[in-house]
Amino acid sequence: MDLDLRGKTVLVTAASKGLGRASALRLSAEGANVVICGRNAETIEAAASGIAAETGGDVFAVQADLSSPADIEALVAASAKRFGAIDGLVCNAGGPPAGTFAAITDEQWETAFQLSVMSVVRLIRHALPHFPAEGGRIVYVSSTSIKQQIPGLVLSNSLRLGVQGLIKTLADELAPRNILINAAAPGRFATDRVRSLDESRAAAAGVPYEEQRGKSAGEIGVGRYGEPAEFARYVAFLASPANSYMTGQALMVDGGLVRGL
């Protein structure tokens, strides 16, 4: 399928590695101009060079901390200055730290709120004026926790639901401008974050990491963890003109992990 992304500009945040980098790579391979950001200048520049070398596309790296309002404003301004209009926005950020309700402090709640909720609010607010008259696409990289809570991840379980409420609200408000907004909710993918969570669970259970990962993989319908490149295909579709009629939705990209309706 031709996603009609050639010449479009898509901003992908937190894209130095993992699902963000994979999404940026796929969008670039589809012909989009891609802007990526990360907190570490050297790391994000290396990611941009690597993606450009692989796809031959125009990839622009910007150092930005998504918990900083000033950095987000500067990121969007730099994107618009470099490419003009912004046709797509992929809101991705590292997940908040693991922990049970009793273990999480007020400071951790506040920090997670800024990163997980306010970064999305600010990115959308600043990007909207740069969307072209014919519309655009917004994708939020969410989590299956919006459908089925994940033990030990009280921050993610709570805050990501708030963003999903925002998405439902904006779907209605932005539809007249042909701006479609959706969430792509990853299950268990082979990323550094998931490995870290598995290592913590293995340590808590007193079992080897491999045993814990095998147990976790067995809970997935297809029986394995996903690869970031697989998730990126769904992000690329939702961020493209090929998605012409889906908005306000949460797409579970989870290999059958979530059993609920």
Short mmCIF file of C-alpha atoms in Angstrom, two decimals:
data_model
loop_
_atom_site.label_atom_id
_atom_site.label_comp_id
_atom_site.label_asym_id
_atom_site.label_seq_id
_atom_site.Cartn_x
_atom_site.Cartn_y
_atom_site.Cartn_z
CA MET A 1 0.00 0.00 0.00
CA ASP A 2 1.23 3.47 -0.90
CA LEU A 3 0.81 5.58 2.24
CA ASP A 4 1.12 8.81 0.21
CA LEU A 5 3.81 10.14 2.55
CA ARG A 6 6.28 11.34 -0.07
CA GLY A 7 7.10 14.96 0.60
CA LYS A 8 5.10 15.05 3.84
CA THR A 9 6.76 16.09 7.09
CA VAL A 10 6.27 14.07 10.25
CA LEU A 11 7.64 14.94 13.69
CA VAL A 12 8.44 11.92 15.88
CA THR A 13 9.45 12.54 19.48
CA ALA A 14 11.74 10.43 21.68
CA ALA A 15 13.11 8.71 18.60
CA SER A 16 16.71 7.93 19.45
CA LYS A 17 15.89 4.25 20.04
CA GLY A 18 13.10 1.73 20.54
CA LEU A 19 9.63 2.25 19.14
CA GLY A 20 10.25 5.93 18.40
CA ARG A 21 13.30 5.25 16.26
CA ALA A 22 11.60 2.37 14.48
CA SER A 23 8.62 4.59 13.69
CA ALA A 24 10.84 7.36 12.34
CA LEU A 25 12.73 4.84 10.22
CA ARG A 26 9.54 3.49 8.70
CA LEU A 27 8.15 6.95 7.98
CA SER A 28 11.41 7.93 6.31
CA ALA A 29 11.39 4.72 4.27
CA GLU A 30 7.89 5.65 3.10
CA GLY A 31 9.24 8.94 1.74
CA ALA A 32 8.39 11.39 4.51
CA ASN A 33 10.67 14.15 5.73
CA VAL A 34 11.20 13.25 9.37
CA VAL A 35 12.05 15.34 12.42
CA ILE A 36 13.22 13.40 15.47
CA CYS A 37 14.09 14.55 18.96
CA GLY A 38 15.81 13.22 22.06
CA ARG A 39 17.35 14.55 25.25
CA ASN A 40 20.94 13.70 24.30
CA ALA A 41 22.29 15.64 21.32
CA GLU A 42 24.93 13.08 20.35
CA THR A 43 22.51 10.16 20.52
CA ILE A 44 19.74 11.82 18.52
CA GLU A 45 22.17 13.03 15.87
CA ALA A 46 23.50 9.49 15.52
CA ALA A 47 19.96 8.17 15.15
CA ALA A 48 19.19 10.72 12.43
CA SER A 49 22.38 9.86 10.54
CA GLY A 50 21.63 6.16 10.78
CA ILE A 51 18.07 6.51 9.53
CA ALA A 52 19.09 8.80 6.67
CA ALA A 53 21.85 6.41 5.63
CA GLU A 54 19.39 3.53 5.53
CA THR A 55 16.52 5.27 3.74
CA GLY A 56 18.14 8.11 1.83
CA GLY A 57 15.56 10.45 3.35
CA ASP A 58 15.80 13.89 4.91
CA VAL A 59 16.01 13.39 8.68
CA PHE A 60 16.38 16.39 10.98
CA ALA A 61 17.50 15.90 14.59
CA VAL A 62 16.65 18.31 17.41
CA GLN A 63 17.76 18.03 21.02
CA ALA A 64 14.70 18.40 23.24
CA ASP A 65 13.50 17.33 26.67
CA LEU A 66 9.77 16.63 26.47
CA SER A 67 9.25 17.59 30.10
CA SER A 68 10.37 21.14 29.22
CA PRO A 69 7.70 23.50 27.80
CA ALA A 70 10.42 25.69 26.26
CA ASP A 71 12.08 22.72 24.55
CA ILE A 72 8.78 21.57 23.04
CA GLU A 73 8.02 25.04 21.68
CA ALA A 74 11.52 25.28 20.21
CA LEU A 75 11.27 21.78 18.72
CA VAL A 76 8.07 22.54 16.83
CA ALA A 77 9.37 25.93 15.70
CA ALA A 78 12.58 24.33 14.39
CA SER A 79 10.57 21.68 12.53
CA ALA A 80 8.36 24.28 10.86
CA LYS A 81 11.35 26.43 9.96
CA ARG A 82 13.15 23.51 8.36
CA PHE A 83 10.29 21.97 6.39
CA GLY A 84 7.40 24.47 6.43
CA ALA A 85 4.16 22.69 7.24
CA ILE A 86 3.93 19.78 9.67
CA ASP A 87 1.73 17.06 8.21
CA GLY A 88 2.03 14.52 10.99
CA LEU A 89 2.91 14.36 14.67
CA VAL A 90 3.86 11.19 16.55
CA CYS A 91 3.79 11.83 20.30
CA ASN A 92 6.11 9.33 21.94
CA ALA A 93 7.89 9.52 25.28
CA GLY A 94 9.63 7.11 27.59
CA GLY A 95 7.24 5.40 29.96
CA PRO A 96 7.07 6.60 33.57
CA PRO A 97 8.92 4.56 36.20
CA ALA A 98 7.48 1.33 37.53
CA GLY A 99 6.10 1.13 41.05
CA THR A 100 3.04 0.36 43.11
CA PHE A 101 0.73 3.05 44.48
CA ALA A 102 2.33 2.90 47.95
CA ALA A 103 5.82 3.32 46.51
CA ILE A 104 5.23 6.35 44.26
CA THR A 105 5.88 9.81 45.70
CA ASP A 106 4.13 13.08 44.94
CA GLU A 107 7.24 14.23 43.10
CA GLN A 108 7.15 11.14 40.87
CA TRP A 109 3.47 11.74 40.12
CA GLU A 110 4.21 15.35 39.14
CA THR A 111 7.21 14.40 36.99
CA ALA A 112 5.30 11.65 35.24
CA PHE A 113 2.35 13.98 34.61
CA GLN A 114 4.61 16.50 32.89
CA LEU A 115 6.23 13.86 30.69
CA SER A 116 3.28 11.61 29.95
CA VAL A 117 0.39 14.08 29.75
CA MET A 118 1.57 17.67 29.39
CA SER A 119 4.13 16.80 26.72
CA VAL A 120 1.27 15.59 24.50
CA VAL A 121 -0.84 18.66 25.28
CA ARG A 122 2.04 21.00 24.45
CA LEU A 123 3.17 19.16 21.33
CA ILE A 124 -0.32 19.25 19.86
CA ARG A 125 -0.94 22.86 20.89
CA HIS A 126 2.25 24.10 19.22
CA ALA A 127 1.99 21.86 16.14
CA LEU A 128 -1.62 22.65 15.19
CA PRO A 129 -0.90 26.09 13.71
CA HIS A 130 1.58 24.46 11.32
CA PHE A 131 -0.79 21.82 9.95
CA PRO A 132 -1.76 22.56 6.33
CA ALA A 133 -5.27 23.51 5.26
CA GLU A 134 -5.90 20.02 3.89
CA GLY A 135 -5.43 18.50 7.35
CA GLY A 136 -2.98 16.19 9.06
CA ARG A 137 -2.51 13.24 11.37
CA ILE A 138 -1.61 12.87 15.05
CA VAL A 139 -0.56 9.58 16.64
CA TYR A 140 -0.02 8.97 20.34
CA VAL A 141 2.22 6.03 21.26
CA SER A 142 0.26 4.68 24.19
CA SER A 143 0.18 1.35 26.03
CA THR A 144 -2.13 -1.61 26.44
CA SER A 145 -2.57 -0.33 30.01
CA ILE A 146 -5.42 1.85 28.69
CA LYS A 147 -7.41 -1.36 28.15
CA GLN A 148 -5.93 -3.70 30.75
CA GLN A 149 -3.96 -2.44 33.74
CA ILE A 150 -0.37 -3.66 34.07
CA PRO A 151 0.65 -4.69 37.60
CA GLY A 152 3.33 -2.46 39.09
CA LEU A 153 2.82 0.38 36.61
CA VAL A 154 0.40 2.63 38.49
CA LEU A 155 1.70 5.79 36.79
CA SER A 156 1.27 4.46 33.27
CA ASN A 157 -2.07 2.84 34.10
CA SER A 158 -3.42 6.15 35.39
CA LEU A 159 -1.92 8.84 33.20
CA ARG A 160 -2.24 7.20 29.80
CA LEU A 161 -5.99 6.96 30.31
CA GLY A 162 -6.06 10.73 30.69
CA VAL A 163 -4.35 11.14 27.33
CA GLN A 164 -6.85 8.77 25.75
CA GLY A 165 -9.62 11.03 27.03
CA LEU A 166 -7.84 13.96 25.38
CA ILE A 167 -7.66 12.03 22.12
CA LYS A 168 -11.39 11.31 22.18
CA THR A 169 -12.10 14.99 22.81
CA LEU A 170 -9.75 16.26 20.12
CA ALA A 171 -11.04 13.77 17.57
CA ASP A 172 -14.32 15.68 17.59
CA GLU A 173 -12.78 19.14 17.80
CA LEU A 174 -10.22 18.60 15.01
CA ALA A 175 -12.32 16.58 12.57
CA PRO A 176 -13.66 19.68 10.77
CA ARG A 177 -10.03 20.48 9.86
CA ASN A 178 -9.46 16.92 8.61
CA ILE A 179 -6.95 16.34 11.39
CA LEU A 180 -7.32 12.76 12.56
CA ILE A 181 -5.91 11.68 15.92
CA ASN A 182 -5.44 8.13 17.20
CA ALA A 183 -3.42 6.09 19.65
CA ALA A 184 -1.27 3.10 18.80
CA ALA A 185 -0.99 0.97 21.94
CA PRO A 186 1.99 -1.39 21.97
CA GLY A 187 1.99 -4.61 23.92
CA ARG A 188 5.29 -6.32 24.70
CA PHE A 189 7.97 -5.38 22.24
CA ALA A 190 11.69 -6.11 22.29
CA THR A 191 12.80 -2.73 23.67
CA ASP A 192 15.11 -1.62 26.45
CA ARG A 193 12.14 -0.59 28.62
CA VAL A 194 10.42 -3.95 28.38
CA ARG A 195 13.69 -5.74 29.09
CA SER A 196 14.16 -3.55 32.18
CA LEU A 197 10.65 -4.38 33.39
CA ASP A 198 11.24 -8.08 32.84
CA GLU A 199 14.53 -7.92 34.71
CA SER A 200 12.80 -6.24 37.66
CA ARG A 201 10.05 -8.83 37.70
CA ALA A 202 12.57 -11.65 37.46
CA ALA A 203 14.51 -10.24 40.39
CA ALA A 204 11.35 -9.84 42.46
CA ALA A 205 10.30 -13.43 41.71
CA GLY A 206 13.80 -14.80 42.22
CA VAL A 207 13.96 -16.40 38.78
CA PRO A 208 16.35 -15.98 35.81
CA TYR A 209 15.55 -13.27 33.28
CA GLU A 210 15.09 -15.83 30.50
CA GLU A 211 12.48 -17.67 32.54
CA GLN A 212 10.55 -14.45 33.21
CA ARG A 213 10.66 -13.44 29.55
CA GLY A 214 9.47 -16.87 28.49
CA LYS A 215 6.56 -16.63 30.93
CA SER A 216 5.67 -13.16 29.66
CA ALA A 217 5.85 -14.27 26.02
CA GLY A 218 3.55 -17.18 26.83
CA GLU A 219 0.83 -14.73 27.88
CA ILE A 220 0.74 -13.23 24.38
CA GLY A 221 -1.62 -14.76 21.86
CA VAL A 222 1.03 -15.15 19.16
CA GLY A 223 3.51 -16.46 21.74
CA ARG A 224 6.32 -13.96 21.24
CA TYR A 225 7.40 -10.38 21.77
CA GLY A 226 6.96 -8.03 18.87
CA GLU A 227 9.80 -6.33 17.03
CA PRO A 228 9.81 -2.51 16.95
CA ALA A 229 9.68 -2.57 13.14
CA GLU A 230 6.32 -4.36 13.35
CA PHE A 231 4.84 -1.66 15.55
CA ALA A 232 6.24 1.04 13.26
CA ARG A 233 4.08 -0.15 10.37
CA TYR A 234 0.91 0.73 12.27
CA VAL A 235 2.25 4.12 13.33
CA ALA A 236 3.19 4.93 9.75
CA PHE A 237 -0.33 4.08 8.54
CA LEU A 238 -2.06 6.13 11.25
CA ALA A 239 0.27 9.07 10.56
CA SER A 240 -0.37 9.00 6.83
CA PRO A 241 -3.06 10.16 4.38
CA ALA A 242 -3.82 6.46 3.82
CA ASN A 243 -5.67 6.68 7.12
CA SER A 244 -8.56 8.74 5.87
CA TYR A 245 -11.43 7.70 8.15
CA MET A 246 -10.17 6.54 11.55
CA THR A 247 -10.03 9.02 14.41
CA GLY A 248 -10.39 8.96 18.18
CA GLN A 249 -9.42 5.30 18.35
CA ALA A 250 -6.86 3.22 20.25
CA LEU A 251 -5.34 0.50 18.10
CA MET A 252 -4.05 -2.44 20.16
CA VAL A 253 -0.79 -3.59 18.57
CA ASP A 254 -0.24 -6.38 21.06
CA GLY A 255 -0.16 -9.79 19.41
CA GLY A 256 -3.32 -10.77 21.27
CA LEU A 257 -2.08 -9.86 24.76
CA VAL A 258 -5.23 -7.98 25.79
CA ARG A 259 -8.13 -10.41 26.08
CA GLY A 260 -10.83 -7.87 26.90
CA LEU A 261 -13.32 -6.53 24.37
#
